[in-house]
Coordinates of C-alpha atoms and ligand atoms in Angstrom, one line a residue:
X1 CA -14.5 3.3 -19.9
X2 CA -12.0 3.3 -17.1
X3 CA -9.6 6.5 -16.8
X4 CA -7.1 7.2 -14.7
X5 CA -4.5 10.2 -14.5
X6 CA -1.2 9.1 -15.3
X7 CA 2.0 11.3 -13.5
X8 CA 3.9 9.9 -16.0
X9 CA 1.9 11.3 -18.8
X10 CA 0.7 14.3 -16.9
X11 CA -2.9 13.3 -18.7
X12 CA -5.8 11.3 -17.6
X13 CA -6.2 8.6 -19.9
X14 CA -8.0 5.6 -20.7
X15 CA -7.1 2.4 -18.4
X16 CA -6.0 -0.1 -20.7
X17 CA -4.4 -3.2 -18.5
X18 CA -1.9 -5.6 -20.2
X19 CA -3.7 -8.5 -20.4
X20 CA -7.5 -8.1 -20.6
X21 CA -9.2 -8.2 -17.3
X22 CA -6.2 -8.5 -14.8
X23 CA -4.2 -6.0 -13.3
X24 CA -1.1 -6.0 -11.9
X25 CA -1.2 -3.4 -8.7
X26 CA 1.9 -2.5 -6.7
X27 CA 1.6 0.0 -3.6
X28 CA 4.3 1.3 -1.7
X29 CA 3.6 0.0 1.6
X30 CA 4.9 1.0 5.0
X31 CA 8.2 2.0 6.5
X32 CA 8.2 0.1 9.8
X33 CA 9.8 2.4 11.9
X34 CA 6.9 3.7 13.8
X35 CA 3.5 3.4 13.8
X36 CA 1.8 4.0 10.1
X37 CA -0.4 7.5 10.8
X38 CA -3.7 8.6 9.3
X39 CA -1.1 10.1 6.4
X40 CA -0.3 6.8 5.3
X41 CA -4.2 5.9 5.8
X42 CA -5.0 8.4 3.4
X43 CA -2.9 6.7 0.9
X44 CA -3.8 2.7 1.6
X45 CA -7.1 4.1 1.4
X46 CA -7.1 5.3 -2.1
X47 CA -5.1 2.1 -3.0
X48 CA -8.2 0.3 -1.6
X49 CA -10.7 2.5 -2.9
X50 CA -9.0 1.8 -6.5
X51 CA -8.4 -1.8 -5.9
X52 CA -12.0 -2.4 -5.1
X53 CA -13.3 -0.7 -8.0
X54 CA -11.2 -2.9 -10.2
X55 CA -12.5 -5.7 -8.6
X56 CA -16.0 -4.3 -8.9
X57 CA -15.9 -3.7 -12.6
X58 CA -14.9 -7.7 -12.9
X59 CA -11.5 -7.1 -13.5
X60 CA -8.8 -9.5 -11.3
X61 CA -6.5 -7.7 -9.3
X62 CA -2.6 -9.2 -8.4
X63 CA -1.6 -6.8 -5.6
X64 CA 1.3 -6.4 -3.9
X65 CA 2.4 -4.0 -1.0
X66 CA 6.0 -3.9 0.5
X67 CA 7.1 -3.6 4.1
X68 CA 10.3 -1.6 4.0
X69 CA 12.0 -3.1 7.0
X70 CA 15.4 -2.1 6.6
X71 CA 16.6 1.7 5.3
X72 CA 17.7 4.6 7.0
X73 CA 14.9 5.1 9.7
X74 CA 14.7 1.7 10.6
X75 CA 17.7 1.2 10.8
X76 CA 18.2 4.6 13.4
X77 CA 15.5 3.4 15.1
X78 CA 16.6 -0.1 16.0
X79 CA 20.1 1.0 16.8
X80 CA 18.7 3.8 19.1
X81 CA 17.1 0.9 21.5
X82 CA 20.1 -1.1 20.8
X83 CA 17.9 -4.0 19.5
X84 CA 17.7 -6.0 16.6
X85 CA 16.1 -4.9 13.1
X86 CA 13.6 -8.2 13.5
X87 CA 12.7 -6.8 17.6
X88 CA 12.1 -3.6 16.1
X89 CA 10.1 -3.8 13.3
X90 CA 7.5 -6.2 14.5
X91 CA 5.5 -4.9 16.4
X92 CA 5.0 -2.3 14.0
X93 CA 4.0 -4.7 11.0
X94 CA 2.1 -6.0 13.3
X95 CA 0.2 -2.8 14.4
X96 CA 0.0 -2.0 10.7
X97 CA -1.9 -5.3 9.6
X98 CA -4.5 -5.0 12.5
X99 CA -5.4 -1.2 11.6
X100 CA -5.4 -2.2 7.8
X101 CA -8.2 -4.6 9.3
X102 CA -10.1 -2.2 11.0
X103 CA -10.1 0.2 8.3
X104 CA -12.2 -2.3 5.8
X105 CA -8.1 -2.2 3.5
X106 CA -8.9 -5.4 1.5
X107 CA -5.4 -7.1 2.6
X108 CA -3.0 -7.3 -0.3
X109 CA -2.1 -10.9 -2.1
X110 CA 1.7 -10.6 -1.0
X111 CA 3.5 -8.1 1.9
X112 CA 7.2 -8.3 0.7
X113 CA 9.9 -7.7 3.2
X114 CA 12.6 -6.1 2.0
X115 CA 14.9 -8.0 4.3
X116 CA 13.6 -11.3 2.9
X117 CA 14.8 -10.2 -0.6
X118 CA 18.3 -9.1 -0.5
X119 CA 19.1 -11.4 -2.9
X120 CA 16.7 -10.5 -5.7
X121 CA 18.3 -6.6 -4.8
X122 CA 21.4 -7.6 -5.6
X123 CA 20.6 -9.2 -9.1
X124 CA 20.0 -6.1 -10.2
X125 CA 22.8 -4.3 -8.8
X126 CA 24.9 -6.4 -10.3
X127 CA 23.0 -6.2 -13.9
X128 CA 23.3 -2.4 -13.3
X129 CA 27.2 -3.0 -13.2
X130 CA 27.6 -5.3 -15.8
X131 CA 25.6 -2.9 -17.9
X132 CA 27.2 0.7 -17.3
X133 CA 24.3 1.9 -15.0
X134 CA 26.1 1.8 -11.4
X135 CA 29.9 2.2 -10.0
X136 CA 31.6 1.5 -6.9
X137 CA 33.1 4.3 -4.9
X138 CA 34.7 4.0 -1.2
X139 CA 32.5 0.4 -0.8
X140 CA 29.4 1.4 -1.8
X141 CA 27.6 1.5 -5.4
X142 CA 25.9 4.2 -6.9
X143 CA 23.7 4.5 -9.8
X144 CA 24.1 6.7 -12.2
X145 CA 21.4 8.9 -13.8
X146 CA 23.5 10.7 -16.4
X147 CA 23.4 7.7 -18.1
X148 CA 19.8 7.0 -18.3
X149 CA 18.6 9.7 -20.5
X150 CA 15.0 9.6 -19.1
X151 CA 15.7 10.1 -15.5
X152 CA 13.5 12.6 -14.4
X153 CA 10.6 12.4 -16.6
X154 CA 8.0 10.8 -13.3
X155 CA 8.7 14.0 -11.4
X156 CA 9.5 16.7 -14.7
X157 CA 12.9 17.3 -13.8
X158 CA 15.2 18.6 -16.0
X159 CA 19.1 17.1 -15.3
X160 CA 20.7 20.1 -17.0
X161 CA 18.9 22.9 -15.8
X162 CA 20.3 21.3 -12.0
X163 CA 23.7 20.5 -13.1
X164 CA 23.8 17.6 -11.3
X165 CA 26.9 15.7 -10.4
X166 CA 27.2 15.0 -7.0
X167 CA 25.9 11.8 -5.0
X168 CA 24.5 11.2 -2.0
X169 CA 23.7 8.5 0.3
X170 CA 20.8 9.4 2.3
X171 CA 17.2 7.3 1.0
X172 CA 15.6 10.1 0.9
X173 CA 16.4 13.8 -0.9
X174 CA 14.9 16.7 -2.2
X175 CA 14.6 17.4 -6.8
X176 CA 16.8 20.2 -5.7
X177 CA 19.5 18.1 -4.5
X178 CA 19.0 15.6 -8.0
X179 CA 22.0 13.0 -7.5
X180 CA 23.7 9.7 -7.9
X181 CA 21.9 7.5 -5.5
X182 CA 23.0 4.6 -3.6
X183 CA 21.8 1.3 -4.8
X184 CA 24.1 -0.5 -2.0
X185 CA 25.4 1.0 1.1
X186 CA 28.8 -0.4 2.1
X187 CA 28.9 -1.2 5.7
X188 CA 29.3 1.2 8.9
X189 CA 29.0 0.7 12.5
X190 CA 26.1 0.2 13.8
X191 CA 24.3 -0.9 10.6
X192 CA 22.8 -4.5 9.8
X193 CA 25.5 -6.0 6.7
X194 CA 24.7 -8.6 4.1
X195 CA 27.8 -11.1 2.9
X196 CA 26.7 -10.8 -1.0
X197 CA 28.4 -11.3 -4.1
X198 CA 28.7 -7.6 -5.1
X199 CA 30.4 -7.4 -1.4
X200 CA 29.2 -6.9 1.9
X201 CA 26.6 -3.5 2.8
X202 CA 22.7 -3.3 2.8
X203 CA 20.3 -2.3 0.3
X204 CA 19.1 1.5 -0.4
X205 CA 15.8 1.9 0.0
X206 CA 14.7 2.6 -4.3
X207 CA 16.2 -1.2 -4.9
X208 CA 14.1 -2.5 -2.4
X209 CA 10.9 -1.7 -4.7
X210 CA 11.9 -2.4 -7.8
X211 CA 13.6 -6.0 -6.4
X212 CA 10.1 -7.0 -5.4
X213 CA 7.9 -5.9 -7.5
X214 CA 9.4 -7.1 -10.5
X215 CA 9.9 -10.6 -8.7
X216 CA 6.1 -10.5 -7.9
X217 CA 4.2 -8.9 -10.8
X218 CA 6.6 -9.1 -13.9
X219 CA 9.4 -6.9 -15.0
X220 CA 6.2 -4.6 -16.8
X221 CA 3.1 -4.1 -15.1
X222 CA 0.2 -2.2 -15.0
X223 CA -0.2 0.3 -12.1
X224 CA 2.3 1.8 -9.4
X225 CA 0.5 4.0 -6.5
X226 CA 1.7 5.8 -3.9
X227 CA 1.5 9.0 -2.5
X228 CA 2.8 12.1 -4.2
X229 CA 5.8 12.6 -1.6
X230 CA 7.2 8.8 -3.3
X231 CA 7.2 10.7 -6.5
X232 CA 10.7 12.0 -5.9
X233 CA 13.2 10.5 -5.5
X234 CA 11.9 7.3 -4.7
X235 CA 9.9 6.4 -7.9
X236 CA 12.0 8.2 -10.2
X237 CA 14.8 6.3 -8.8
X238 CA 12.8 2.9 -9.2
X239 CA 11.9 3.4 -12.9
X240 CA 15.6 4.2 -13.5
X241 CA 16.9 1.0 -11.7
X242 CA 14.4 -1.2 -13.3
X243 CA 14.3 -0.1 -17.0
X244 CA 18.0 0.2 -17.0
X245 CA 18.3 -3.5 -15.7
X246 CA 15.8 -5.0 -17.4
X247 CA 15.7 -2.8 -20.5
X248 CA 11.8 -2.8 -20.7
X249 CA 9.4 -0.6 -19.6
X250 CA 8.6 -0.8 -16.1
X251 CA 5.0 0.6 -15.0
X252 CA 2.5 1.9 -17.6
X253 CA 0.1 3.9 -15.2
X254 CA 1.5 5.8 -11.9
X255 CA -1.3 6.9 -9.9
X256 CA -0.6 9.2 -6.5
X257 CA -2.3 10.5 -3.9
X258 CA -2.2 14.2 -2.6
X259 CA -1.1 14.7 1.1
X260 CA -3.2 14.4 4.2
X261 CA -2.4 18.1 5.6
X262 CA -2.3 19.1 9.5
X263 CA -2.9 23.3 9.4
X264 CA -1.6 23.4 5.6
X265 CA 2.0 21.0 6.4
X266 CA 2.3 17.5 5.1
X267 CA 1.2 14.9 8.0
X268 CA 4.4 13.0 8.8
X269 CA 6.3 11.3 11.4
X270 CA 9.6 13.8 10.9
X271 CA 7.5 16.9 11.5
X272 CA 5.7 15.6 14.6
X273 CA 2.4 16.9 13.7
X274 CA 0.8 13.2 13.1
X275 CA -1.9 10.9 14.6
X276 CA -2.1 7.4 14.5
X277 CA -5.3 5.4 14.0
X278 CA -5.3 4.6 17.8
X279 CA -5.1 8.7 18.8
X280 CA -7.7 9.0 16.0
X281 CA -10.2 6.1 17.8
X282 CA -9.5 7.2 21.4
X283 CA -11.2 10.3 20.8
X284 CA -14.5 8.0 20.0
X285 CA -14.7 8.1 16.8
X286 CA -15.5 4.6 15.0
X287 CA -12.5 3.4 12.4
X288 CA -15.3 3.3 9.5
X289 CA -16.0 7.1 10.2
X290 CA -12.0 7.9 9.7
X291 CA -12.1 5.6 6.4
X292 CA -15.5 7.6 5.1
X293 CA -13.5 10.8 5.9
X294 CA -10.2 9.8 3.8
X295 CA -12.7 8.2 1.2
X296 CA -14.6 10.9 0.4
X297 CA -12.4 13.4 -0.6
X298 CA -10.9 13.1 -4.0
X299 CA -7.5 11.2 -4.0
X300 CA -5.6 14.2 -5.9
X301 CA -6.6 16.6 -4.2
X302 CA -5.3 17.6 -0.7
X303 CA -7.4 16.8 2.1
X304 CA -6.9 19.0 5.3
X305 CA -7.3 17.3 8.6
X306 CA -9.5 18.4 11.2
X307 CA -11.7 17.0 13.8
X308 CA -14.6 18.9 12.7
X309 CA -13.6 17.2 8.8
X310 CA -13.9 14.1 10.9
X311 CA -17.7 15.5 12.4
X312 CA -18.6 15.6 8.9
X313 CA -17.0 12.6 7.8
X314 CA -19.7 11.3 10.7
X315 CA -22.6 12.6 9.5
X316 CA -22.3 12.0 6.1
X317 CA -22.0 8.2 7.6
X318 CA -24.8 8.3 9.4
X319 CA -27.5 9.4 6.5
X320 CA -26.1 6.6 5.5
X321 CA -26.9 4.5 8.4
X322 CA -30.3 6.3 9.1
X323 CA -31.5 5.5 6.1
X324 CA -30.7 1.9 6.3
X325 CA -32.3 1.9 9.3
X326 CA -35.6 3.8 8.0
X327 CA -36.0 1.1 5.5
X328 CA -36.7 -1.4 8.0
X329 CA -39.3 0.4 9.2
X330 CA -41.4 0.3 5.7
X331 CA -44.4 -2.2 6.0
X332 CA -47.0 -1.4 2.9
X333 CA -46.9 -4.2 0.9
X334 CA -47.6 -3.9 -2.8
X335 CA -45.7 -4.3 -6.1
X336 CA -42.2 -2.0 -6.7
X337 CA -42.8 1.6 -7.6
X338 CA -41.3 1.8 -10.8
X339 CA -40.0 5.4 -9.2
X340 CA -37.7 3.6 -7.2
X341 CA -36.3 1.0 -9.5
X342 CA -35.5 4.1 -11.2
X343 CA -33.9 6.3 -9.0
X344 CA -31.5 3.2 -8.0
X345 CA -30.4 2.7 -11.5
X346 CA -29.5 6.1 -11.9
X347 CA -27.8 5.8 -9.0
X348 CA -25.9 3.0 -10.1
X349 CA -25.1 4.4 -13.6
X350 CA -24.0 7.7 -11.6
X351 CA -22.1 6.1 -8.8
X352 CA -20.0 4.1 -11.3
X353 CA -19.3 7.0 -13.8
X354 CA -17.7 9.0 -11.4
X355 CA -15.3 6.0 -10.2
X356 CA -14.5 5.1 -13.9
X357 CA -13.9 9.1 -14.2
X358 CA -10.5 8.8 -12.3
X359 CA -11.9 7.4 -9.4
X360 CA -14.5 11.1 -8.6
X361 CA -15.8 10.0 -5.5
X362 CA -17.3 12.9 -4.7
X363 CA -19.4 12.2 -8.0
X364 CA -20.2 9.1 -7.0
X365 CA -21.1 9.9 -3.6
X366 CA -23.5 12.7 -5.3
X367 CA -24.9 9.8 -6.7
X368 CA -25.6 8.2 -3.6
X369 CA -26.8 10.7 -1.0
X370 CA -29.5 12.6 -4.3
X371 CA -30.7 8.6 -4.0
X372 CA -31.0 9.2 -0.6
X373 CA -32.9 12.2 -0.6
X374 CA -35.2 11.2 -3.4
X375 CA -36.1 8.3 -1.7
X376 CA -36.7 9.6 1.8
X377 CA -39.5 11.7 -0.2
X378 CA -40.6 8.8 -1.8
X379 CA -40.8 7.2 1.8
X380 CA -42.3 10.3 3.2
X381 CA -45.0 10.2 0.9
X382 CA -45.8 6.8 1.9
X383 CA -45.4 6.1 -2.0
X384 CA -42.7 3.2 -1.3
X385 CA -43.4 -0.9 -0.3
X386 CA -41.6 -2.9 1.3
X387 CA -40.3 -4.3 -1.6
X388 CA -39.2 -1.4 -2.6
X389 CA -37.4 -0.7 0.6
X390 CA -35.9 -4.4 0.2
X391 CA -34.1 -3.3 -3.4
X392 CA -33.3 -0.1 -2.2
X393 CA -31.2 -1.5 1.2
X394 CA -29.6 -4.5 -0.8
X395 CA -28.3 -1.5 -3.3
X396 CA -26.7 0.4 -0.3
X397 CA -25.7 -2.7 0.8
X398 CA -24.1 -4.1 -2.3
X399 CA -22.2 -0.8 -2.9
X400 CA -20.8 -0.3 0.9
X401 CA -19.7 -3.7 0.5
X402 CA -18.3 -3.5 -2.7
X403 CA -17.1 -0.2 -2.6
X404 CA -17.2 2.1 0.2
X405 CA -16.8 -0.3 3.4
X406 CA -17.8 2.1 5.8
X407 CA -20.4 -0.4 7.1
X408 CA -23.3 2.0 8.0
X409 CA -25.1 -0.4 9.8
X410 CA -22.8 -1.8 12.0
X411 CA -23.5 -5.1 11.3
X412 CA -20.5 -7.3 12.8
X413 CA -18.4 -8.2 9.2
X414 CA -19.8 -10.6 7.7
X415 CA -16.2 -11.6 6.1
X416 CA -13.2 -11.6 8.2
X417 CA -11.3 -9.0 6.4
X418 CA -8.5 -10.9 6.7
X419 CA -10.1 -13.5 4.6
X420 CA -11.4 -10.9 2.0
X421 CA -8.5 -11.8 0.0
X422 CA -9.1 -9.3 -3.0
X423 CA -8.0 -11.7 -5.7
X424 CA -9.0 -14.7 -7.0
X425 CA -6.0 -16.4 -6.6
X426 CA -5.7 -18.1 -9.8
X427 CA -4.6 -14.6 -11.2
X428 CA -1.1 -15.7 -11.7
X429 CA 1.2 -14.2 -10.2
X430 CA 4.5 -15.8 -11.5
X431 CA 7.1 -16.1 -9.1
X432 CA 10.7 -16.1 -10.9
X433 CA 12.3 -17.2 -7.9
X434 CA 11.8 -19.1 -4.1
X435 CA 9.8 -16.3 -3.5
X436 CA 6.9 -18.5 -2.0
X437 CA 9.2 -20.5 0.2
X438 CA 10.8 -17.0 1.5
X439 CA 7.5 -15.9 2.3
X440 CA 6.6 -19.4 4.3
X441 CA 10.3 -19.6 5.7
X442 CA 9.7 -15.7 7.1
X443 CA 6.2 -17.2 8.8
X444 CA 7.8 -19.3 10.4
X445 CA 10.4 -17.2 11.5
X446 CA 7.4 -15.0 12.9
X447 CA 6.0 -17.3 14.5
X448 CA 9.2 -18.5 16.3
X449 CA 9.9 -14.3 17.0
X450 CA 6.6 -14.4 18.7
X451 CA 6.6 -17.9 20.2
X452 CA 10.2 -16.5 22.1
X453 CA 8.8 -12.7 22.9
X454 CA 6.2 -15.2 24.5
X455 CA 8.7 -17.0 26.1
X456 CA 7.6 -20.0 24.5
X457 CA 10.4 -21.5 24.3
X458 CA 9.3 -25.3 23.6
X459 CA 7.1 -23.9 20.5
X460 CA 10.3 -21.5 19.8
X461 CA 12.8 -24.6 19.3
X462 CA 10.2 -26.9 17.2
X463 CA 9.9 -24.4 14.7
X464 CA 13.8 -24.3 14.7
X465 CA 13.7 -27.9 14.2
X466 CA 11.1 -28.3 11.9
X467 CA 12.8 -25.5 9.6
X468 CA 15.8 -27.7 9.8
X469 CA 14.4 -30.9 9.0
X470 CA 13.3 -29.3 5.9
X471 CA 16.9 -28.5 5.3
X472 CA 16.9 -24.0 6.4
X473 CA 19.2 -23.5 9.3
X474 CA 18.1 -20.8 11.3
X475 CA 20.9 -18.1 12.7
X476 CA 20.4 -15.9 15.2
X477 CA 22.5 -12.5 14.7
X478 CA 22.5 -9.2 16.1
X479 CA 20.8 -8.0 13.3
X480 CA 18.2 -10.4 13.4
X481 CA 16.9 -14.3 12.3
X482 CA 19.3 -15.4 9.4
X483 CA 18.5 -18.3 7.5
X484 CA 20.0 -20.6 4.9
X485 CA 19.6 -23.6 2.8
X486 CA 21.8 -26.9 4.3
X487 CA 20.1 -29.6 2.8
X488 CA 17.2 -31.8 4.7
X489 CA 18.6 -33.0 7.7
X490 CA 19.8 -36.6 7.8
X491 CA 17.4 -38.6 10.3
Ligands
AMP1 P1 6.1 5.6 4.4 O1 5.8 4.7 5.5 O2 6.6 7.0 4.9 O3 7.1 5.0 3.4 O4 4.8 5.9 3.6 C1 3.9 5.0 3.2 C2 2.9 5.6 2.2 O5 2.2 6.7 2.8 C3 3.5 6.1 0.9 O6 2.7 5.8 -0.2 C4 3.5 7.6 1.2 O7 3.6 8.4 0.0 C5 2.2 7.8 1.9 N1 2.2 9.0 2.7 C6 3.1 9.5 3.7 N2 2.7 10.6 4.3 C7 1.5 10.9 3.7 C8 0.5 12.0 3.9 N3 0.7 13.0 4.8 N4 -0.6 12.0 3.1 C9 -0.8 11.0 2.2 N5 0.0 10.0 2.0 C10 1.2 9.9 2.7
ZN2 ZN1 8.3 1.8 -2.7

């Protein structure tokens, strides 16, 4: 049986999806602002760790990570070059989908961008009026968590023992500082603004989540990661938002990884103290070593990052890889020792009780290297065929590429990753709204970006046309590609 600790329950408990053999997954996905660093890595690791050992155990997984592209810091960012939200943003979703790649991240079955889905924010906002939750005050609206009595219960906060009152527009805020939050920002200088029909501002950054997650997995579903730092405010704020909209509850299991730590501070990009992928790699190390060293420790428990971690994280790979290798090497012929059809089934049952134990990779990788070593000796002894060696490679096979993808044996990928969709896409994922044709419409809005950037103009103006034929009017603003519905155009 599959458990999993819950924050919300403070208890590890059995893994019980909503409908039998699918699960809905949502992961809090990057803040485009800057380059994602080994940090975030830690945590779309663990989200890929748990996704594959959904998948694994048969069980189809709907998952869906958001790009936040507009909230504070992307919105300092772009104004501090002086260029659009769009110019600025790119080339950071773009850096994050080819790293995710070269990690072995199993891509996600929708990226969300926040600025794609304005309108699904402001549904809520404006249930969260109509219902008491949220007021307006100097242009902006505010929700407010004295009247949802279990605001505080992700993080174990206690409203009256911090007299809270106050509000605050800022995304992000320390449980000392417990306040209103903004929902929707009313519009300053400098700052991209929507037209909408709760008035004109942008979104706060908590809306954005609950906007598209409920759009793409349901009003309910099953599990909510990220790391522990989105605890507070950000997911307390979410579970507010959407259980006081939609009046049902919003996520049953909340699963969150501990920090990556540089010299005992959180990695992150405000402290300065970070590395991306890229410094990671240019110091020779191979991406599958840096996804076997975020792997391996457990995902609630802090992993300290060092480059001699990293030495380890290497080694560890490479008993992997060595003993792939020795296996070749085994020529006796002669039936399977019943030894080793043994030791591999132990390692099986081991490896996979320590995943369904709250995802213990350590005991699973136990599991793994005592095969290791029992089979070397077996080897050693000369007591091993080559049939032997066959089952025992196609088991470290099957579980690197089912589980582990660290690809000891550098074999070039035998699925493009970005192919490796991890769901079977009949898994429904019901769409409430447009929300396919937003995604197709942003493509080709991408495309046109990138078609311009390459001053391809030609292949820039189809893709304006062709959107327009198909009746969505591209407009070109400060902040960015607008686009709205005018009808198919009349040949
Ligand atoms: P952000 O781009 O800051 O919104 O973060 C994206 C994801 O990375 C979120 O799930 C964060 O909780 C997670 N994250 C940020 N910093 C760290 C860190 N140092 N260790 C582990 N996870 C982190
Ligand atoms: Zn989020």
């Amino acid at each position: 049986m599959i458990r999993f600790y819950n924050t919300l329950s403070g208890k590890v408990e059995p893994f019980v999806p909503l409908e039998p053999g699918i699960v809905k997954l949502y992961t809090c996905g990057p803040t485009v602002y800057d380059f994602s660093h080994i940090g975030n890595w830690r945590a779309y690791v663990f989200e890929d760790l748990l996704k594959r050992f959904l998948l694994f155990s048969g069980i189809k997984v709907s998952h869906v990570m958001n790009i936040t592209d507009v909230d504070d810091k992307t919105i300092n960012g772009a104004h501090a070059k002086g260029i659009s939200l769009e110019e600025y943003t790119r080339p950071f979703i773009e850096a994050f989908e080819k790293d995710r790649d070269t990690l072995g991240i199993l891509p996600a079955d929708h990226y969300p961008r926040a600025t794609g889905h304005i309108r699904e924010m402001v549904d809520i906002i404006k249930l969260l009026l109509e219902k008491g939750f949220a007021y307006r005050k100097d242009g902006s609206i505010y929700f407010a968590i004295d009247k949802f009595p279990a605001y505080g219960r992700l993080a174990k906060i206690h409203l009256e023992d911090l007299r809270p009152g106050s509000r605050g527009d800022a995304d992000e805020y320390e449980k000392e500082n417990v306040h209103d939050f903004a929902l929707w920002k009313a519009p300053k200088e400098g700052e991209p603004v929507w037209e909408t029909e709760i008035g004109p501002g942008r979104p706060g950054w908590h809306v954005e989540c609950s906007a598209m997650s409920s759009k793409y997995l349901g009003r309910t579903f099953d599990i909510h990661c990220g790391g522990v730092d989105n605890i507070f405010p950000h997911h307390e704020n979410e579970i507010a938002q959407s259980e006081a909209a939609n009046g049902v509850k919003f996520v049953n299991y909340w699963l969150h990884c501990h920090h990556l730590v540089v010299d005992g501070e959180k990695m992150a990009k405000s402290k300065g103290n970070f590395y991306t992928l890229r410094d990671v790699l240019d110091r020779g190390y191979d991406p599958r070593e840096v996804r076997f060293l975020l792997l391996s420790t457990h995902y609630r428990k802090m992993l300290n990052f060092t480059f001699d971690a990293l030495e380890q994280a290497r080694a560890g790979r490479n008993r992997i890889r060595d003993f792939s290798f020795d296996l070749r090497d085994v020529k006796r012929d002669g039936p399977a020792n019943p030894e080793v059809t043994q030791l591999i089934e132990t390692a099986r049952a081991g490896l996979i009780a320590g995943l369904e134990d709250d995802l213990n990779i350590s005991e699973s990788l136990a599991a793994l290297f005592g095969l290791i070593k029992s089979a070397n000796r077996l080897l050693a002894q000369g007591s091993a065929s080559r049939a032997d060696a066959g089952n025992l490679a196609d088991f470290v096979a099957m579980i690197d590429e089912n589980i582990l993808g660290i690809n000891p044996t550098d074999v070039p990928l035998r699925v493009d990753p970005a192919k490796m969709r991890s769901t079977v896409s009949d898994v429904a994922i019901k769409v409430e709204s447009s929300g396919d044709l937003d995604l197709e419409i942003q493509k080709r809005i991408d495309a046109r970006q990138k078609a311009r950037a390459e001053k391809n103009f030609k292949m820039a103006d189809e893709i304006r046309k062709e959107l327009l034929d198909s009746g969505i009017l591209l407009e070109d603003t400060k902040d960015g590609v607008r686009w709205k519905k005018v009808g198919p155009a009349r040949t």
